[in-house]
PDB file of C-alpha atoms in Angstrom:
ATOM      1  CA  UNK A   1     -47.255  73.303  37.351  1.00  0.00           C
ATOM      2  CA  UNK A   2     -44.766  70.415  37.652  1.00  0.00           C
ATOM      3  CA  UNK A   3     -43.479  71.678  40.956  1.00  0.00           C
ATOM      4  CA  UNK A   4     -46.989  72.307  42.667  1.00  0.00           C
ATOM      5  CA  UNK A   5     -47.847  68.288  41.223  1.00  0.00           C
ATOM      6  CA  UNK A   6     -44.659  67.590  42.854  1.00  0.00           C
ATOM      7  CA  UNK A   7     -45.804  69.190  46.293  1.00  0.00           C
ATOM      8  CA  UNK A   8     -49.026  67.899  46.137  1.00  0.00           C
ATOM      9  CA  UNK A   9     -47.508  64.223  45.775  1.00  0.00           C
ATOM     10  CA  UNK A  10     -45.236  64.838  48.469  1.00  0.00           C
ATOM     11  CA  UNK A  11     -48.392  65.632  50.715  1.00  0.00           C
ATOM     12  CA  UNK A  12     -49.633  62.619  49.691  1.00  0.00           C
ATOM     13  CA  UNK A  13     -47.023  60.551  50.808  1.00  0.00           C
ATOM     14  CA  UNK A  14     -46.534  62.481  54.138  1.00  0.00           C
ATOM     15  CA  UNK A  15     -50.368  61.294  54.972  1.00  0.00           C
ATOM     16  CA  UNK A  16     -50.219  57.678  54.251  1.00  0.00           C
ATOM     17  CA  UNK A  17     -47.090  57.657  56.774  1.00  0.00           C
ATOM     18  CA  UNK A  18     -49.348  59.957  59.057  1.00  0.00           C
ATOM     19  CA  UNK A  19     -51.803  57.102  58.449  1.00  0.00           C
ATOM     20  CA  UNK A  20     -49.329  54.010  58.752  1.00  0.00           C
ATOM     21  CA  UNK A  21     -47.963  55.567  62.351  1.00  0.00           C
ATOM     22  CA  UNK A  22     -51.505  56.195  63.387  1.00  0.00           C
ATOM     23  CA  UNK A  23     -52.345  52.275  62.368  1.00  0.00           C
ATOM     24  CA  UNK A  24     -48.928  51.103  64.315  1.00  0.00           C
ATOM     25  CA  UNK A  25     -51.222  51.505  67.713  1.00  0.00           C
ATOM     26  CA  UNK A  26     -54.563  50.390  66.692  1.00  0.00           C
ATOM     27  CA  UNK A  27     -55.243  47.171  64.196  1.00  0.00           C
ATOM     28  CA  UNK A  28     -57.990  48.119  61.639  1.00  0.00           C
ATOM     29  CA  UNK A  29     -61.613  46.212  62.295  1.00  0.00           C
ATOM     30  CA  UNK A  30     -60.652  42.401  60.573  1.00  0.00           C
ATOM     31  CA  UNK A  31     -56.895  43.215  61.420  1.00  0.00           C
ATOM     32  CA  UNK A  32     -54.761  41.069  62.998  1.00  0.00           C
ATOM     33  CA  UNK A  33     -54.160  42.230  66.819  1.00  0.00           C
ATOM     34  CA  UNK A  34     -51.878  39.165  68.302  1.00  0.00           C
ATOM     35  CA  UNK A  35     -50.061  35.661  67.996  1.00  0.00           C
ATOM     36  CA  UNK A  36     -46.915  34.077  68.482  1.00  0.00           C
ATOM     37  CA  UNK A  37     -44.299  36.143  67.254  1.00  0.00           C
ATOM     38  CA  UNK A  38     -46.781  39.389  66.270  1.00  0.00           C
ATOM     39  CA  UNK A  39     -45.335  42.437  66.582  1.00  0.00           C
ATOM     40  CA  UNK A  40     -48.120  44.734  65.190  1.00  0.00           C
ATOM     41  CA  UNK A  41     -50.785  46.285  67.426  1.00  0.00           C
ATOM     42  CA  UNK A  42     -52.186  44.781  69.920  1.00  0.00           C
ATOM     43  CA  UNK A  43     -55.345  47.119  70.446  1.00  0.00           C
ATOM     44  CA  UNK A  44     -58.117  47.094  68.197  1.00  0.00           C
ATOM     45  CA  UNK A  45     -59.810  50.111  66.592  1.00  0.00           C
ATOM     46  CA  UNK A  46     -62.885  51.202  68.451  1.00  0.00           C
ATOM     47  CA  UNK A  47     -65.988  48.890  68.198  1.00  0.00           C
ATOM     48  CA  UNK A  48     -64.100  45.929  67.547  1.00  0.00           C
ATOM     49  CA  UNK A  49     -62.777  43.125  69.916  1.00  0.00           C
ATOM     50  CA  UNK A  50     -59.525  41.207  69.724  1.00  0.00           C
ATOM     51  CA  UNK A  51     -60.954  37.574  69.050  1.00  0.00           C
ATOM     52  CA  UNK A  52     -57.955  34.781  69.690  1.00  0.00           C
ATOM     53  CA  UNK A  53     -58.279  32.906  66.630  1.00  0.00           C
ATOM     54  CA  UNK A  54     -54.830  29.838  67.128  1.00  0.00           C
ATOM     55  CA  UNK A  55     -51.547  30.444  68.672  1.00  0.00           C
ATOM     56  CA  UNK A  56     -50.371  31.972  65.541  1.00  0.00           C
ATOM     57  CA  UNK A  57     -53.521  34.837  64.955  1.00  0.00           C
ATOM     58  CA  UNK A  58     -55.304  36.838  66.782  1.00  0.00           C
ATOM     59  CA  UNK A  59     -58.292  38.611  64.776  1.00  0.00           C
ATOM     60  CA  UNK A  60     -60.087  42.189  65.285  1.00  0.00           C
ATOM     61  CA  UNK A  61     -63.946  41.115  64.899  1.00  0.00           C
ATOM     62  CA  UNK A  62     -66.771  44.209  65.540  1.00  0.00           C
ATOM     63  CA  UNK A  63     -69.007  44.482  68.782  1.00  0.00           C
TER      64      UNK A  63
END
């Protein structure tokens, strides 16, 4: 039982990096997307719009 929990846990963890890569290209909806010295995604997920915010932030705000 201890080594299926274990398994299960390690699944876990193998989807929130699945997750975390699939975030690197896309910014969430309200996620930063640019600025001076950003170095996250630049794109924002679908039905959202990168919205310059300052020179420092960049915002994703929905269609």
């Amino acid at each position: 039982a201890t080594t299926s929990t274990t398994k299960a846990s390690t699944s876990t963890t193998k989807t929130s990096t699945s997750t975390a890569a699939g975030s690197t290209g896309t910014a969430p909806v309200y996620g930063q997307c640019g600025g001076a010295s950003w170095t996250g995604p630049t794109v924002c997920a679908s039905g959202s719009t990168c919205t310059f915010s300052n020179t420092w932030y960049s915002q994703c705000i929905p269609s």
